[in-house]
């Protein structure tokens, strides 16, 4: 019942093929499922763009994210920031004025710009976990805006963050 539109991620992941069951206040997630690319009208949840972009690189086929021109006027232009970072990591992406299309990609480590945006930084850190090699994300301190324990929580989950 969270008012944040971020909760839209659960049905999107389910549509992509993820095994996620909601039982009361619990999520039961079963890994090992192959995600498939889908079309996503992201107008109602522009803050999800960074996370959706990373997820899309792991989905078979293509994922088209559209109707989200307002993502260009957030803390940064998130269409640009995610396209720049993920492209540098090897992702195949095409951008438009109001969205982007991403294809399944094998990511490799790189030095990427966080653009001073907490969601871009967190998403690129997760992309680094999926990539081969070392990834360095600039502006990591901006995660303090919304998730000051991000690095510590990721380490508890097994991430090798320095």
mmCIF file of C-alpha atoms in Angstrom:
data_model
loop_
_atom_site.group_PDB
_atom_site.id
_atom_site.type_symbol
_atom_site.label_atom_id
_atom_site.label_comp_id
_atom_site.label_asym_id
_atom_site.label_seq_id
_atom_site.Cartn_x
_atom_site.Cartn_y
_atom_site.Cartn_z
ATOM 1 C CA UNK A 1 0.000 0.000 0.000
ATOM 2 C CA UNK A 2 3.024 2.245 -0.418
ATOM 3 C CA UNK A 3 2.088 5.565 -2.084
ATOM 4 C CA UNK A 4 5.345 5.638 -4.090
ATOM 5 C CA UNK A 5 4.918 4.580 -7.690
ATOM 6 C CA UNK A 6 7.991 2.333 -7.312
ATOM 7 C CA UNK A 7 5.623 -0.511 -6.427
ATOM 8 C CA UNK A 8 4.832 -0.700 -10.167
ATOM 9 C CA UNK A 9 8.090 -2.633 -10.478
ATOM 10 C CA UNK A 10 6.511 -5.822 -9.112
ATOM 11 C CA UNK A 11 3.834 -6.295 -11.812
ATOM 12 C CA UNK A 12 6.320 -5.221 -14.499
ATOM 13 C CA UNK A 13 8.794 -7.880 -13.364
ATOM 14 C CA UNK A 14 5.976 -10.427 -13.266
ATOM 15 C CA UNK A 15 4.998 -9.502 -16.839
ATOM 16 C CA UNK A 16 8.653 -9.970 -17.825
ATOM 17 C CA UNK A 17 8.515 -13.497 -16.401
ATOM 18 C CA UNK A 18 9.835 -13.111 -12.857
ATOM 19 C CA UNK A 19 8.398 -15.405 -10.216
ATOM 20 C CA UNK A 20 7.158 -12.964 -7.562
ATOM 21 C CA UNK A 21 4.242 -13.681 -5.246
ATOM 22 C CA UNK A 22 2.811 -11.062 -2.905
ATOM 23 C CA UNK A 23 1.511 -12.559 0.317
ATOM 24 C CA UNK A 24 0.360 -9.882 2.728
ATOM 25 C CA UNK A 25 3.391 -7.737 3.486
ATOM 26 C CA UNK A 26 5.849 -10.303 2.094
ATOM 27 C CA UNK A 27 7.313 -10.830 -1.342
ATOM 28 C CA UNK A 28 8.290 -14.356 -2.253
ATOM 29 C CA UNK A 29 10.771 -14.316 -5.119
ATOM 30 C CA UNK A 30 12.051 -17.422 -6.864
ATOM 31 C CA UNK A 31 15.139 -16.852 -8.981
ATOM 32 C CA UNK A 32 16.315 -18.624 -12.081
ATOM 33 C CA UNK A 33 13.573 -17.389 -14.397
ATOM 34 C CA UNK A 34 14.448 -15.945 -17.802
ATOM 35 C CA UNK A 35 13.076 -12.434 -18.197
ATOM 36 C CA UNK A 36 11.650 -11.328 -21.530
ATOM 37 C CA UNK A 37 11.597 -7.821 -22.942
ATOM 38 C CA UNK A 38 8.278 -5.961 -22.946
ATOM 39 C CA UNK A 39 6.816 -2.567 -23.866
ATOM 40 C CA UNK A 40 6.544 -0.281 -20.836
ATOM 41 C CA UNK A 41 4.512 2.928 -20.719
ATOM 42 C CA UNK A 42 6.485 4.523 -17.865
ATOM 43 C CA UNK A 43 4.544 7.791 -17.654
ATOM 44 C CA UNK A 44 3.235 7.028 -14.153
ATOM 45 C CA UNK A 45 6.602 5.941 -12.699
ATOM 46 C CA UNK A 46 9.505 7.954 -14.169
ATOM 47 C CA UNK A 47 11.646 7.295 -11.082
ATOM 48 C CA UNK A 48 11.832 3.611 -12.061
ATOM 49 C CA UNK A 49 13.650 4.358 -15.331
ATOM 50 C CA UNK A 50 17.184 3.668 -14.000
ATOM 51 C CA UNK A 51 16.225 0.321 -12.468
ATOM 52 C CA UNK A 52 14.143 -0.666 -15.495
ATOM 53 C CA UNK A 53 17.064 0.068 -17.797
ATOM 54 C CA UNK A 54 19.359 -2.282 -15.886
ATOM 55 C CA UNK A 55 16.688 -4.987 -15.780
ATOM 56 C CA UNK A 56 16.090 -4.572 -19.522
ATOM 57 C CA UNK A 57 19.728 -5.395 -20.281
ATOM 58 C CA UNK A 58 19.111 -8.810 -18.753
ATOM 59 C CA UNK A 59 15.805 -9.549 -20.514
ATOM 60 C CA UNK A 60 15.730 -11.653 -23.675
ATOM 61 C CA UNK A 61 14.717 -9.611 -26.714
ATOM 62 C CA UNK A 62 14.017 -5.912 -26.518
ATOM 63 C CA UNK A 63 12.407 -3.712 -23.922
ATOM 64 C CA UNK A 64 10.801 -0.488 -25.086
ATOM 65 C CA UNK A 65 10.315 2.180 -22.394
ATOM 66 C CA UNK A 66 8.213 5.090 -23.631
ATOM 67 C CA UNK A 67 5.960 8.036 -22.720
ATOM 68 C CA UNK A 68 8.371 9.261 -20.071
ATOM 69 C CA UNK A 69 9.778 12.548 -21.413
ATOM 70 C CA UNK A 70 9.623 13.910 -17.849
ATOM 71 C CA UNK A 71 12.538 11.607 -16.976
ATOM 72 C CA UNK A 72 14.709 14.105 -18.817
ATOM 73 C CA UNK A 73 14.004 16.767 -16.161
ATOM 74 C CA UNK A 74 14.577 14.849 -12.939
ATOM 75 C CA UNK A 75 17.752 15.267 -10.846
ATOM 76 C CA UNK A 76 19.418 14.636 -14.176
ATOM 77 C CA UNK A 77 18.268 13.588 -17.622
ATOM 78 C CA UNK A 78 17.770 9.947 -16.662
ATOM 79 C CA UNK A 79 17.274 8.809 -20.240
ATOM 80 C CA UNK A 80 20.690 10.243 -21.049
ATOM 81 C CA UNK A 81 22.425 9.190 -17.812
ATOM 82 C CA UNK A 82 21.326 5.571 -18.084
ATOM 83 C CA UNK A 83 22.000 5.400 -21.804
ATOM 84 C CA UNK A 84 25.498 6.846 -21.329
ATOM 85 C CA UNK A 85 26.398 4.560 -18.430
ATOM 86 C CA UNK A 86 24.960 1.328 -19.759
ATOM 87 C CA UNK A 87 26.270 1.952 -23.290
ATOM 88 C CA UNK A 88 29.736 2.393 -21.838
ATOM 89 C CA UNK A 89 29.230 -0.966 -20.132
ATOM 90 C CA UNK A 90 28.344 -2.627 -23.446
ATOM 91 C CA UNK A 91 24.558 -2.361 -23.547
ATOM 92 C CA UNK A 92 22.736 -1.874 -26.830
ATOM 93 C CA UNK A 93 20.410 1.117 -26.400
ATOM 94 C CA UNK A 94 18.558 3.538 -28.642
ATOM 95 C CA UNK A 95 17.038 6.686 -27.145
ATOM 96 C CA UNK A 96 14.129 8.844 -28.249
ATOM 97 C CA UNK A 97 12.759 12.138 -26.943
ATOM 98 C CA UNK A 98 10.458 10.293 -24.543
ATOM 99 C CA UNK A 99 12.148 6.983 -23.816
ATOM 100 C CA UNK A 100 14.468 4.270 -24.962
ATOM 101 C CA UNK A 101 14.730 0.773 -26.349
ATOM 102 C CA UNK A 102 17.185 -1.650 -24.767
ATOM 103 C CA UNK A 103 18.225 -5.106 -25.929
ATOM 104 C CA UNK A 104 19.580 -8.047 -23.979
ATOM 105 C CA UNK A 105 23.250 -7.254 -23.443
ATOM 106 C CA UNK A 106 26.342 -8.650 -21.836
ATOM 107 C CA UNK A 107 27.726 -5.959 -19.563
ATOM 108 C CA UNK A 108 31.391 -5.343 -18.807
ATOM 109 C CA UNK A 109 32.954 -3.217 -16.124
ATOM 110 C CA UNK A 110 33.713 0.417 -16.837
ATOM 111 C CA UNK A 111 34.129 3.826 -15.233
ATOM 112 C CA UNK A 112 30.684 5.439 -15.453
ATOM 113 C CA UNK A 113 29.241 8.798 -14.491
ATOM 114 C CA UNK A 114 26.545 8.983 -11.805
ATOM 115 C CA UNK A 115 25.509 12.484 -12.913
ATOM 116 C CA UNK A 116 24.832 13.473 -9.295
ATOM 117 C CA UNK A 117 21.604 11.419 -9.337
ATOM 118 C CA UNK A 118 20.926 8.943 -6.547
ATOM 119 C CA UNK A 119 18.793 6.605 -8.671
ATOM 120 C CA UNK A 120 21.280 6.599 -11.556
ATOM 121 C CA UNK A 121 24.123 5.794 -9.144
ATOM 122 C CA UNK A 122 22.240 2.945 -7.452
ATOM 123 C CA UNK A 123 21.135 1.462 -10.777
ATOM 124 C CA UNK A 124 24.639 1.601 -12.238
ATOM 125 C CA UNK A 125 26.021 -0.030 -9.087
ATOM 126 C CA UNK A 126 23.599 -2.914 -9.605
ATOM 127 C CA UNK A 127 24.609 -3.048 -13.282
ATOM 128 C CA UNK A 128 28.200 -3.351 -12.071
ATOM 129 C CA UNK A 129 27.216 -6.455 -10.110
ATOM 130 C CA UNK A 130 25.929 -7.992 -13.345
ATOM 131 C CA UNK A 131 28.995 -6.983 -15.347
ATOM 132 C CA UNK A 132 32.239 -8.822 -15.844
ATOM 133 C CA UNK A 133 35.214 -6.927 -14.497
ATOM 134 C CA UNK A 134 35.353 -3.865 -12.267
ATOM 135 C CA UNK A 135 32.849 -1.019 -12.417
ATOM 136 C CA UNK A 136 33.476 2.392 -10.879
ATOM 137 C CA UNK A 137 30.493 4.747 -10.480
ATOM 138 C CA UNK A 138 31.152 8.435 -9.751
ATOM 139 C CA UNK A 139 29.101 10.498 -7.299
ATOM 140 C CA UNK A 140 28.337 7.521 -5.045
ATOM 141 C CA UNK A 141 27.745 9.824 -2.072
ATOM 142 C CA UNK A 142 24.449 11.041 -3.599
ATOM 143 C CA UNK A 143 22.748 7.813 -2.499
ATOM 144 C CA UNK A 144 22.551 9.480 0.908
ATOM 145 C CA UNK A 145 19.617 11.524 -0.437
ATOM 146 C CA UNK A 146 17.210 8.601 -0.219
ATOM 147 C CA UNK A 147 19.093 5.471 0.852
ATOM 148 C CA UNK A 148 22.084 6.288 3.065
ATOM 149 C CA UNK A 149 22.562 2.601 3.913
ATOM 150 C CA UNK A 150 22.599 1.479 0.264
ATOM 151 C CA UNK A 151 26.255 0.382 0.220
ATOM 152 C CA UNK A 152 26.005 -1.385 3.584
ATOM 153 C CA UNK A 153 22.756 -3.158 2.623
ATOM 154 C CA UNK A 154 24.238 -4.288 -0.698
ATOM 155 C CA UNK A 155 27.300 -5.642 1.127
ATOM 156 C CA UNK A 156 24.994 -7.613 3.441
ATOM 157 C CA UNK A 157 23.518 -9.181 0.308
ATOM 158 C CA UNK A 158 26.999 -10.193 -0.841
ATOM 159 C CA UNK A 159 27.968 -7.273 -3.095
ATOM 160 C CA UNK A 160 31.690 -6.578 -3.310
ATOM 161 C CA UNK A 161 31.511 -2.798 -2.955
ATOM 162 C CA UNK A 162 34.568 -0.889 -1.834
#
